[in-house]
Structures are given as C-alpha cells and as structure tokens.
XYZ file of C-alpha atoms in Angstrom:
602
model
C 24.019 5.282 20.084
C 22.748 8.791 19.360
C 20.172 8.934 16.586
C 20.806 11.391 13.716
C 17.770 13.657 13.703
C 17.812 14.279 9.972
C 17.587 10.505 9.385
C 15.120 9.516 12.098
C 13.422 12.749 13.205
C 11.604 14.429 14.743
C 11.613 17.352 12.322
C 11.479 20.611 14.236
C 9.779 22.382 11.306
C 6.686 20.146 11.635
C 6.419 19.492 15.360
C 3.831 22.273 15.710
C 1.182 20.158 13.909
C -1.016 17.799 15.918
C -3.901 15.441 15.053
C -7.315 16.924 15.784
C -10.328 15.422 13.998
C -13.122 16.307 16.400
C -16.023 18.444 15.130
C -15.320 22.170 15.259
C -18.766 23.539 14.380
C -22.360 22.732 15.278
C -22.637 19.014 14.589
C -26.023 17.671 15.731
C -26.995 14.046 15.366
C -29.320 13.264 12.451
C -32.923 13.873 13.476
C -34.490 11.713 10.756
C -33.501 8.305 9.431
C -34.146 7.857 5.721
C -33.467 4.125 5.571
C -30.698 1.540 5.375
C -27.581 1.486 3.202
C -25.751 -1.786 2.611
C -22.556 -1.993 0.565
C -20.293 -4.457 -1.237
C -16.624 -3.525 -1.507
C -14.355 -5.053 -4.141
C -10.589 -4.742 -4.269
C -7.541 -4.996 -2.054
C -6.741 -3.557 1.339
C -6.183 0.046 0.248
C -9.514 0.126 -1.619
C -11.337 -1.382 1.347
C -9.882 1.139 3.790
C -10.748 4.112 1.583
C -14.208 2.836 0.608
C -15.366 2.343 4.197
C -14.503 5.958 5.052
C -16.468 7.191 2.036
C -19.463 5.012 2.882
C -19.694 6.399 6.409
C -19.554 9.942 5.015
C -22.276 9.092 2.479
C -24.490 7.590 5.212
C -24.123 10.782 7.232
C -24.868 12.903 4.168
C -28.058 10.932 3.444
C -29.136 10.579 7.119
C -29.168 6.812 6.684
C -28.330 3.806 8.834
C -25.238 2.010 7.578
C -25.113 -1.768 7.528
C -21.597 -3.097 8.204
C -19.998 -3.193 4.720
C -19.300 -6.552 3.084
C -15.707 -7.219 1.993
C -16.031 -9.391 -1.090
C -12.468 -10.715 -0.964
C -13.435 -12.566 2.218
C -17.041 -13.535 1.421
C -16.050 -15.396 -1.753
C -13.121 -17.211 -0.103
C -14.005 -20.780 0.848
C -13.078 -22.353 4.110
C -11.675 -19.307 5.905
C -12.123 -19.144 9.641
C -15.730 -18.997 10.748
C -14.608 -16.819 13.676
C -14.236 -13.834 11.340
C -16.796 -12.958 8.712
C -16.305 -10.273 6.090
C -15.748 -6.986 7.950
C -14.558 -8.660 11.152
C -11.863 -10.495 9.187
C -9.844 -7.254 9.386
C -11.514 -4.852 11.797
C -12.976 -4.715 15.277
C -16.752 -4.464 14.709
C -17.611 -3.513 18.282
C -15.172 -0.621 18.310
C -16.277 0.540 14.846
C -19.927 0.794 15.892
C -19.181 2.420 19.261
C -16.651 4.951 17.922
C -19.145 6.302 15.363
C -22.255 6.177 17.532
C -22.458 9.993 17.609
C -21.981 10.287 13.845
C -23.829 7.520 12.022
C -26.114 4.704 13.270
C -24.470 1.411 12.300
C -26.016 -2.080 12.462
C -24.594 -5.526 11.728
C -27.348 -6.498 9.306
C -30.737 -5.665 7.895
C -33.900 -6.655 9.792
C -35.154 -10.127 8.923
C -38.007 -9.015 6.665
C -35.771 -6.637 4.716
C -33.091 -9.317 4.487
C -35.526 -11.652 2.739
C -36.556 -8.884 0.354
C -32.908 -8.208 -0.466
C -32.397 -11.841 -1.452
C -35.254 -11.406 -3.923
C -33.526 -8.309 -5.345
C -36.350 -5.942 -4.476
C -34.117 -2.992 -3.578
C -32.268 -0.678 -5.977
C -28.474 -0.612 -6.149
C -26.067 2.025 -7.394
C -22.432 1.831 -8.455
C -21.088 5.375 -8.108
C -17.963 6.651 -9.793
C -14.777 7.452 -7.918
C -15.486 11.151 -8.377
C -19.165 11.088 -7.360
C -20.128 14.462 -5.896
C -22.271 15.232 -2.882
C -24.908 16.661 -5.241
C -25.151 13.272 -6.964
C -26.143 11.655 -3.680
C -28.585 14.347 -2.567
C -30.340 14.677 -5.934
C -30.132 11.172 -7.470
C -29.577 8.684 -4.685
C -31.548 10.196 -1.789
C -34.975 10.069 -3.526
C -34.469 6.379 -4.326
C -33.457 5.682 -0.728
C -36.484 7.504 0.693
C -38.781 5.594 -1.649
C -37.416 2.086 -1.092
C -36.059 2.509 2.480
C -33.113 0.249 1.535
C -30.360 0.973 -0.985
C -27.324 -1.016 -2.051
C -24.001 0.576 -3.027
C -21.359 -1.350 -4.977
C -17.853 0.102 -4.685
C -15.309 -1.104 -7.249
C -12.678 1.615 -7.557
C -11.820 2.180 -3.912
C -13.862 5.386 -3.649
C -17.499 6.394 -3.914
C -17.209 10.090 -3.016
C -14.943 12.793 -4.378
C -11.857 13.564 -2.313
C -12.196 17.334 -2.036
C -15.642 18.432 -0.804
C -17.174 21.931 -0.670
C -16.287 24.093 2.324
C -19.810 23.631 3.696
C -19.097 19.908 4.111
C -15.837 20.305 5.998
C -17.190 18.274 8.892
C -17.594 15.298 6.549
C -13.841 15.458 5.918
C -13.176 15.265 9.648
C -15.624 12.373 9.839
C -13.485 10.587 7.259
C -10.467 11.120 9.512
C -12.290 9.799 12.557
C -13.247 6.693 10.597
C -9.826 6.009 9.084
C -7.593 6.850 12.040
C -9.789 6.041 15.040
C -12.858 3.913 14.250
C -11.206 1.468 11.814
C -9.166 -0.377 14.400
C -7.780 -3.767 13.392
C -9.031 -6.754 15.323
C -7.020 -7.591 18.478
C -5.071 -10.478 16.896
C -3.667 -8.217 14.154
C -2.790 -5.436 16.595
C -1.126 -7.873 18.987
C 1.069 -9.478 16.332
C 1.860 -6.054 14.837
C 3.008 -4.813 18.242
C 5.199 -7.907 18.608
C 6.815 -7.233 15.220
C 7.512 -3.605 16.166
C 9.016 -4.792 19.446
C 11.266 -7.289 17.651
C 12.416 -4.656 15.180
C 13.373 -2.318 18.018
C 14.731 -5.025 20.338
C 18.316 -3.978 19.594
C 17.562 -0.392 20.596
C 17.859 0.863 17.019
C 15.168 2.544 14.898
C 13.857 0.956 11.715
C 12.728 2.173 8.313
C 9.645 0.763 6.546
C 9.729 0.445 2.770
C 6.834 -0.451 0.472
C 8.050 -1.275 -3.073
C 4.672 -0.737 -4.764
C 5.524 -3.416 -7.343
C 2.036 -4.753 -8.041
C 1.105 -6.535 -11.240
C -2.040 -4.469 -11.806
C -0.214 -1.191 -11.204
C 2.658 -2.099 -13.518
C 0.213 -3.167 -16.233
C -1.896 -0.019 -15.920
C 1.089 2.287 -16.393
C 2.907 0.166 -18.983
C 6.070 -0.695 -17.053
C 6.523 -4.196 -18.505
C 9.912 -3.512 -20.138
C 11.477 -2.818 -16.749
C 11.271 -6.575 -16.104
C 12.518 -9.617 -17.963
C 11.317 -12.914 -19.371
C 8.113 -14.309 -17.949
C 7.346 -11.259 -15.831
C 7.126 -9.030 -18.904
C 4.637 -11.422 -20.512
C 2.514 -11.570 -17.364
C 2.338 -7.775 -17.134
C 1.449 -7.449 -20.807
C -1.281 -10.081 -20.485
C -2.874 -8.153 -17.617
C -2.549 -4.886 -19.562
C -4.311 -6.470 -22.518
C -7.176 -7.440 -20.194
C -7.397 -3.855 -18.945
C -7.543 -2.556 -22.518
C -10.420 -4.917 -23.331
C -12.341 -3.761 -20.248
C -11.709 -0.114 -21.106
C -9.637 0.564 -17.987
C -6.604 1.450 -20.112
C -7.116 3.688 -23.133
C -3.587 3.410 -24.535
C -1.889 0.824 -26.733
C -0.638 -2.516 -25.499
C 3.030 -1.872 -26.254
C 4.477 1.359 -24.910
C 7.965 2.677 -24.204
C 8.493 1.817 -20.547
C 11.758 3.736 -20.374
C 10.144 7.046 -21.332
C 7.247 6.325 -18.942
C 9.714 5.761 -16.118
C 11.510 9.011 -16.958
C 8.140 10.719 -16.652
C 7.791 9.336 -13.117
C 4.916 6.954 -13.879
C 6.721 3.730 -12.907
C 7.810 2.569 -9.452
C 11.308 3.031 -8.137
C 13.121 -0.289 -8.349
C 14.530 -1.711 -5.084
C 18.073 -1.203 -6.375
C 17.394 2.504 -6.897
C 15.868 2.812 -3.431
C 19.006 1.273 -1.933
C 21.215 3.796 -3.734
C 19.011 6.670 -2.550
C 19.181 5.475 1.052
C 22.959 5.310 0.751
C 22.987 8.872 -0.570
C 20.902 9.958 2.432
C 23.506 8.471 4.762
C 21.722 5.393 6.093
C 24.451 2.880 7.056
C 24.474 -0.664 5.729
C 23.352 -1.937 9.149
C 20.017 -0.068 8.961
C 16.988 -2.244 9.709
C 14.540 -2.074 6.788
C 11.063 -3.597 7.040
C 9.620 -4.687 3.691
C 5.871 -3.963 3.671
C 3.139 -5.214 1.361
C 1.656 -8.607 0.556
C 2.865 -8.585 -3.070
C 6.240 -7.724 -4.566
C 6.050 -8.554 -8.256
C 9.309 -10.143 -9.292
C 9.784 -11.928 -5.993
C 13.052 -12.225 -4.092
C 15.055 -11.959 -7.288
C 14.260 -8.288 -7.728
C 15.232 -7.578 -4.106
C 18.756 -9.003 -4.447
C 20.496 -5.648 -5.100
C 18.766 -3.979 -2.138
C 19.577 -6.912 0.131
C 23.230 -6.719 -0.950
C 23.344 -3.080 0.182
C 21.253 -3.568 3.339
C 21.584 -7.028 4.837
C 18.999 -6.262 7.556
C 16.117 -6.297 5.075
C 13.331 -8.180 6.857
C 9.623 -8.831 6.476
C 6.849 -10.496 8.434
C 7.969 -14.003 7.397
C 11.439 -13.500 8.875
C 10.139 -11.925 12.101
C 7.186 -14.241 12.776
C 6.913 -17.989 12.924
C 4.622 -19.844 10.564
C 2.465 -20.737 13.559
C 1.975 -17.050 14.466
C 0.916 -16.183 10.928
C -1.454 -19.145 10.653
C -3.007 -18.289 14.024
C -3.752 -14.825 12.659
C -5.942 -16.390 9.960
C -7.655 -18.617 12.506
C -8.809 -22.236 12.073
C -9.622 -22.952 8.426
C -11.278 -25.843 6.631
C -8.911 -27.959 4.518
C -9.013 -27.425 0.775
C -7.569 -29.550 -1.976
C -4.241 -28.118 -3.018
C -4.004 -26.430 -6.402
C -0.493 -27.833 -6.856
C -0.638 -30.357 -9.718
C 0.274 -33.964 -8.987
C 2.208 -36.317 -11.299
C 0.241 -39.162 -12.898
C 0.233 -42.408 -10.869
C 2.861 -44.989 -11.911
C 1.644 -47.864 -14.069
C 2.134 -51.484 -13.182
C 4.082 -53.891 -15.358
C 0.862 -55.609 -16.429
C -0.642 -52.272 -17.580
C 2.489 -51.438 -19.558
C 2.397 -54.839 -21.333
C -1.304 -54.368 -22.203
C -0.576 -50.918 -23.685
C 2.264 -52.403 -25.728
C -0.002 -55.129 -27.135
C -2.747 -52.638 -28.039
C -0.352 -50.292 -29.791
C -0.567 -52.318 -33.018
C 2.158 -53.340 -35.465
C 5.233 -51.136 -35.550
C 6.720 -50.365 -38.953
C 10.456 -50.451 -39.303
C 11.989 -47.964 -38.988
C 9.761 -46.391 -36.354
C 8.350 -42.947 -37.175
C 9.516 -40.087 -34.983
C 7.603 -40.112 -31.716
C 5.073 -37.348 -31.038
C 6.116 -34.429 -28.908
C 6.143 -35.390 -25.265
C 3.230 -33.769 -23.460
C 3.974 -31.515 -20.531
C 2.156 -32.663 -17.456
C 0.636 -30.154 -15.076
C 3.129 -31.022 -12.338
C 6.032 -30.072 -14.616
C 4.987 -26.457 -15.083
C 7.057 -23.859 -13.305
C 5.262 -22.012 -10.521
C 1.914 -20.247 -10.640
C 2.725 -18.683 -14.022
C 3.292 -21.992 -15.855
C 0.095 -21.543 -17.855
C 1.623 -18.811 -20.008
C 3.869 -21.282 -21.811
C 0.920 -23.278 -23.168
C -2.246 -21.164 -23.138
C -3.259 -17.698 -24.245
C -5.691 -17.256 -21.370
C -5.013 -17.223 -17.656
C -6.953 -19.932 -15.797
C -9.681 -18.921 -13.387
C -8.598 -18.586 -9.751
C -8.853 -21.813 -7.813
C -10.502 -22.011 -4.356
C -7.085 -21.995 -2.726
C -6.204 -18.814 -4.656
C -9.323 -17.067 -3.330
C -8.179 -18.014 0.154
C -4.728 -16.580 -0.557
C -6.350 -13.315 -1.622
C -8.106 -13.139 1.742
C -4.797 -13.852 3.478
C -3.164 -10.987 1.577
C -5.622 -8.623 3.241
C -4.298 -9.792 6.611
C -0.656 -9.331 5.563
C -1.399 -5.856 4.203
C -3.185 -4.883 7.430
C -0.288 -6.215 9.508
C 2.304 -4.342 7.438
C 0.176 -1.185 7.512
C 0.250 -1.261 11.319
C 4.047 -1.750 11.382
C 4.685 0.943 8.737
C 2.634 3.590 10.558
C 4.687 2.934 13.711
C 8.035 3.027 11.852
C 10.669 5.672 12.611
C 10.966 6.447 8.882
C 9.010 5.443 5.778
C 10.109 5.315 2.141
C 7.513 4.659 -0.623
C 8.462 2.952 -3.849
C 5.334 4.162 -5.651
C 2.809 6.760 -4.484
C 0.704 9.371 -6.269
C 0.669 7.137 -9.322
C -1.913 9.233 -11.143
C -4.368 6.343 -11.627
C -7.035 7.949 -9.448
C -7.232 4.846 -7.240
C -6.127 4.816 -3.601
C -2.660 3.309 -3.250
C -1.147 1.556 -0.272
C 1.845 3.852 0.236
C -0.235 7.028 0.105
C -2.594 5.735 2.804
C 0.369 5.015 5.084
C 1.859 8.450 4.366
C -1.465 10.149 5.101
C -1.843 8.250 8.373
C 1.698 9.191 9.409
C 1.095 12.822 8.419
C -1.989 12.861 10.641
C -0.585 10.915 13.587
C 3.085 12.041 13.658
C 3.636 14.954 11.254
C 7.187 15.479 12.526
C 8.196 11.892 11.707
C 10.415 11.110 8.731
C 8.232 10.273 5.727
C 9.949 10.641 2.358
C 7.925 11.818 -0.642
C 10.327 11.479 -3.582
C 9.459 13.024 -6.916
C 10.069 10.082 -9.244
C 10.598 12.333 -12.264
C 13.391 14.182 -10.464
C 14.866 10.894 -9.237
C 14.806 9.467 -12.793
C 16.739 12.514 -13.996
C 19.284 12.043 -11.220
C 19.875 8.411 -12.141
C 20.077 9.269 -15.834
C 22.902 11.712 -15.092
C 24.914 9.100 -13.213
C 23.995 5.942 -15.142
C 27.652 4.980 -15.670
C 28.623 5.354 -12.000
C 25.603 4.103 -10.086
C 27.548 2.445 -7.294
C 30.320 5.058 -7.187
C 28.489 8.358 -7.768
C 30.366 11.665 -7.556
C 29.956 13.803 -4.495
C 27.815 16.448 -6.186
C 25.297 13.768 -7.266
C 25.079 12.415 -3.734
C 24.510 15.902 -2.342
C 21.799 16.638 -4.957
C 19.959 13.378 -4.196
C 20.245 13.981 -0.457
C 18.923 17.520 -0.722
C 15.924 16.436 -2.797
C 14.976 13.622 -0.414
C 15.498 15.699 2.732
C 13.302 18.440 1.277
C 10.649 15.853 0.387
C 10.310 14.932 4.075
C 9.876 18.550 5.160
C 7.318 21.264 4.462
C 8.503 21.602 0.848
C 7.707 17.960 0.180
C 4.318 18.163 1.870
C 3.384 21.150 -0.274
C 4.513 19.421 -3.453
C 2.727 16.184 -2.580
C -0.490 17.917 -1.489
C -1.325 19.133 -4.984
C -1.100 15.564 -6.324
C -2.245 13.294 -3.503
C -5.268 15.075 -2.025
C -7.314 15.276 -5.271
C -6.849 11.507 -5.631
C -7.439 10.504 -2.013
C -8.317 12.678 0.961
C -6.821 10.127 3.351
C -3.441 10.562 1.654
C -3.344 14.206 2.777
C -5.856 14.910 5.589
C -4.618 18.450 6.177
C -5.600 21.100 7.134
C -9.080 19.839 8.100
C -7.864 17.156 10.542
C -4.993 19.006 12.158
C -4.316 21.927 14.466
C -1.218 23.943 15.299
C 0.298 25.221 18.495
C 1.072 28.878 19.081
C 4.803 28.506 18.378
C 4.445 27.556 14.748
C 6.456 28.855 11.803
C 4.877 31.112 9.220
C 3.813 28.859 6.323
C 2.495 30.147 3.039
C -0.875 28.391 2.478
C -1.161 26.120 -0.545
C -4.464 26.059 -2.445
C -5.787 24.009 -5.342
C -7.178 25.417 -8.572
C -10.594 25.860 -6.919
C -9.169 27.819 -3.999
C -9.490 25.053 -1.408
C -6.694 24.867 1.174
C -4.280 21.947 0.781
C -1.702 22.923 3.402
C -1.379 25.775 5.850
C -4.185 27.636 7.523
C -4.664 25.045 10.274
C -6.684 26.222 13.249
C -5.119 26.717 16.679
C -5.231 23.724 18.990
C -7.723 24.081 21.867
C -6.377 25.053 25.278
C -6.946 21.615 26.819
C -4.805 20.023 24.101
C -2.019 22.592 24.531
C -1.920 21.896 28.274
C -1.826 18.156 27.655
C 0.954 18.441 25.080
C 3.018 20.486 27.521
C 2.998 17.523 29.942
C 3.976 14.891 27.361
C 7.742 14.326 26.975
C 8.930 14.688 23.403
C 11.515 12.777 21.438
C 13.671 15.870 21.359
C 15.072 14.794 24.742
C 16.545 11.629 23.236
C 20.251 11.533 22.320
C 20.601 13.130 18.917
C 23.481 13.641 16.534
C 23.676 15.091 13.103
C 25.506 12.318 11.232
C 26.671 8.763 11.538
C 30.347 8.140 11.961
C 31.891 7.447 8.599
C 29.008 9.031 6.685
C 29.574 11.423 3.826
C 30.404 14.724 5.597
C 28.471 17.887 4.946
C 31.381 20.236 5.396
C 32.771 22.793 2.990
C 32.981 21.263 -0.514
C 36.161 23.253 -1.192
C 38.257 20.865 0.913
C 41.299 19.139 -0.456
C 40.221 17.280 -3.599
C 43.110 14.824 -3.469
C 41.987 13.509 -0.055
C 38.435 13.180 -1.383
C 39.689 11.188 -4.360
C 41.790 8.887 -2.168
C 38.848 8.237 0.130
C 36.578 7.539 -2.838
C 39.064 5.013 -4.252
C 39.267 3.242 -0.892
C 35.486 3.001 -0.600
C 35.323 1.807 -4.193
C 37.644 -1.129 -3.572
C 35.755 -2.114 -0.428
C 32.417 -1.978 -2.176
C 33.669 -4.015 -5.153
C 34.566 -6.819 -2.754
C 30.999 -6.806 -1.439
C 29.145 -6.603 -4.744
C 30.317 -6.190 -8.308
C 28.035 -3.644 -10.056
C 28.652 -5.432 -13.375
C 27.667 -8.835 -11.974
C-alpha cells in the first residue's frame, strides 16, 4: 500500500542534508604523547554513550593515550558472561580501536608496571563537571598528566566536556561524531539481533514507528512528577526524590505541584497522550509501534490506554524468544535468586514441642499479636516500602539486571535509529544530563535528516490537552488540526530550529549540526540559527565534496517508492468550510464505534 509521505517521510525540505564527519581542516596526528588516561564511567546507557565520546575528545585535546574506558555497571555485576568484560559488554573493541587510529591512540590496558602502581593508588584522579571547559583540561589537568604520566577520570553525570566548544576546536566536535556514529559500533551479537527485530517489524511490508516513553524513576523524581501516578508508584518516586535532595542533586522541596510542572513541559508525555497525538496525526490503529527502553515506570498498567488505541504495540520481549535474549547476555554463572522463599513447614512433633513450651494459657486467651508478614508475602520488588523507611541495598541479582538493562537499551537504540518514524515521550528535559530519546534523535538527524523524527514541545502539548480535557477521545476538528500542525512542524526545519536552542547546549550528540553535516547544491535557503554566544546551531552547513555528490547521484532514493498523502478514512485536510452537518454525522458515527472499543470513562 502506498506510504503517506507526511507520516513516514522522506521530508523533501531536509533531503539536502547529508552526514559528513570527516576532518575539513589540517588535522595532523599528535606528535607527542603526554601519558595515559584511564576512566571509570557510572550511569546508564545514555551516560555511557555520551561519556565515551567526551573522553576521546579529551584524550585528543591532551595528546594522551586512552585506555579503553571501564563501564562500572558491568564491572560490579557478579557472574555475567566472561566472554564480555566492561567495554566489550556493549561495543566492538576491535572496531573502536581501528576506527580511531588516526585520531587517538587507544590501548586495552595500562602496561604491567603502571597497572601495579594504579592498584596502589599512586596516580591522581579527577572528577570533572558536566560543563568542564577545554581551558580546564589544558590548564589544570594537563600539568598533572605530564607530571604523573597516568591520570584517572571519573565520569558520573554522563559528560566530562562542555557541549558547545570554541570555533577553534570545531574538529573536536567532528571527532565526537565519528566516535558516536561510526566508532562506537555494538558488538556483533547485538547488531545481529537488532537487524532480526527490524526485519520482523517490516516483515508485513509496512513501516513502523519507534516510541520511547521516557518514564524513568530517577527522571520523574528529579522533576517532581510523582502526582501523575497513583498509590505505590507515587511513594517510590517521592522516596527517590528525597534521596536526591539529601545528596544535593535536587534543590527544591520534596512536595511540589506536579500538575503545574507538567503544564510547564517538565514532565513526560503519558502513553495515553501519545496515543491521542498519533491519532491526531492520522496514524491508523493498525500502525506498528515499537516500545523502546529498558524501563517504563508504571509497567504494563500505564500502557493500557495506548495499547487500546494501537493494538500493534510491541517490544523486544514480544518479537524475540527468551532464548535469543539470554544468548545476547552470554553464559552466566548461577546466582541465588533474590525472590524470598516461604519458611519450611514444621513437622507434627515440632508443633507439639512448641505448644508444650508456650506455657500456661490464661482463660480467656489474650488477643494474639499481629501476624508477621513474611518476606515471600510482599508484593513485587517494591514490597519494602510497606514496612521500612529505607530501600534495601541492591542484591547481586539486581546488579546483574542493571547490566542486562544496558543490553536492552543498546538493542532498542539500534532498532529506534532504523525506524521509519520516532516519537519521544521525554527529551530536552532541562536536567543537563544526556537523555536516551535525545541521543536517538541526534543520531537520526545525523544519519537520515529527512526521516520523520517528532520533536514535540511539551508545554504546547499540555496547553492543547488542557483546552480539550472534557473531550479527549472525541476532540473537535480544530483541535485535531492544531495538534497535527504542531507535530508536523516539529518534524521539519521549524522543529529542528526550536529544538537546537535547547538540546545542543545540553548534549552535542543530540544536535550534531552544522559541524557534522553538509548540504548539496539544491538546498533551500535557511536562516541560520545561533546561540547567545553567536555559535551556529542550524544552517550554514558547508557544501558536500564533489565525490559525495557524485555518489549520492547514483544512490536510489525513497522518493521513488509509492507515496500518497493520506490514509483512506483519515481526517481529510480539505476546505474546513464544508457542510457542517455531514461533519457532525460522521463524528457521531466515529464516536459510537470508538465507545464500543474503549469507554473513556472506564
């Protein structure tokens, strides 16, 4: 069936942009090696991906040899496969070293004598801020590296170098692109399974849309979105927020008005809202939606409204067998389960002995003490909150699950970058940390700029839903047209411009333009967008070299595929002055059909 271009692309207004991250200026190899840099990276997948790119740029800036970074989420996990250690748990080490051989010398480990000295803590370490400048490294860090010949860097916040660098260091920005989009290749097992998932999603000949909810416990606690949930989930978010306040991560009060925060655009879009927005865009109920991300706080319960609107909502667990997913993790040592077990049953003899030792019983008997709750009777992983004020320390099996989440995030990242369309539930959150959705959007902007990648303004979307709160499932036509126009604009140049001012200062990989892109001769006139310091955020891309133009001319484009403007039965985009009575009759018919499928008051 023909594919509607405005739903699945390519966008003709962006097909003049092409990925080009090779050096443009004189870029000689470092003539002098100042020593070794080793690094420890803490955090989830998005922080690991961003930190590695910054570390390579820092090693180039300091003319140092980079030791393969250590991913702490895998080094502290017990019993994971011995086939993959730390960095190789996610990435292809051989390719990483070879791809950057002209940029930075990379080794797998320190020489033996230096390794022994590191164990004795003889080398200095630094823990730079997320916004560390290039001057910080050249004036503070470089002298210590030259003196000791080995320096350790601890990265906690997902970044160790500011996102926007001076114009003189533009080549470092392109180096970041080469690391993120070319050198950091997932290991073959992840790429193979990811390709199988993409093939299964497209087996019917239809495109698919990837959706990342962004519902993470840490993110919800940081922004104060607890009141958007109910019952135990609210308590869990508030407990984590209280921890952040004690550590100084959050400067605000524990209890905040989540509704006003959501209106300000600082909370994720709920899956129900995303489903309504996709309906407004014209995506039919048979659309294939791939749910990305290793964590969706609230579980399957919070996805019920979206699944009612789009039955083809799938994830890796529904597309892969348990054997395929376990093979991805490799052979692992058995660990004792953290699931509590009921106490062993007592024999009749033991019961009689207890009865005899209980002593005389007055008549009448006093009320019995409250029955204790055994560990096996607690509900789920959050059962502790009903009895204790402190969350128990992670068990060994939980550390292993954290390592597994890195694999699931990497797998979903691969599938989302290849998707025909992508919709983020939460990006540009304002926390200053790299977020999963923004990394996917930046990769798609680099690799396929003309693909459909929505960049909704959550503040505008909150206003739209506030105006139609009484008719969510039966919105008037003018609301649908307003929502559609906003989302369509967010996928085009207007949305890129709007997102550039927010995403690039937080993470360069979320918006790698214009440094890592070039344009063909037939490109529209675009007004350049600059930040407050005058640095280009969009527009002003250089012309693609002649060899690339000749190559692109030989590559067939997606424009030759069957295209149509709308699905049959979709909300038409004709003259709004048509007969209002027919519109009302059609709306009533759709309303009755939708009520049979799902009652909005249920």
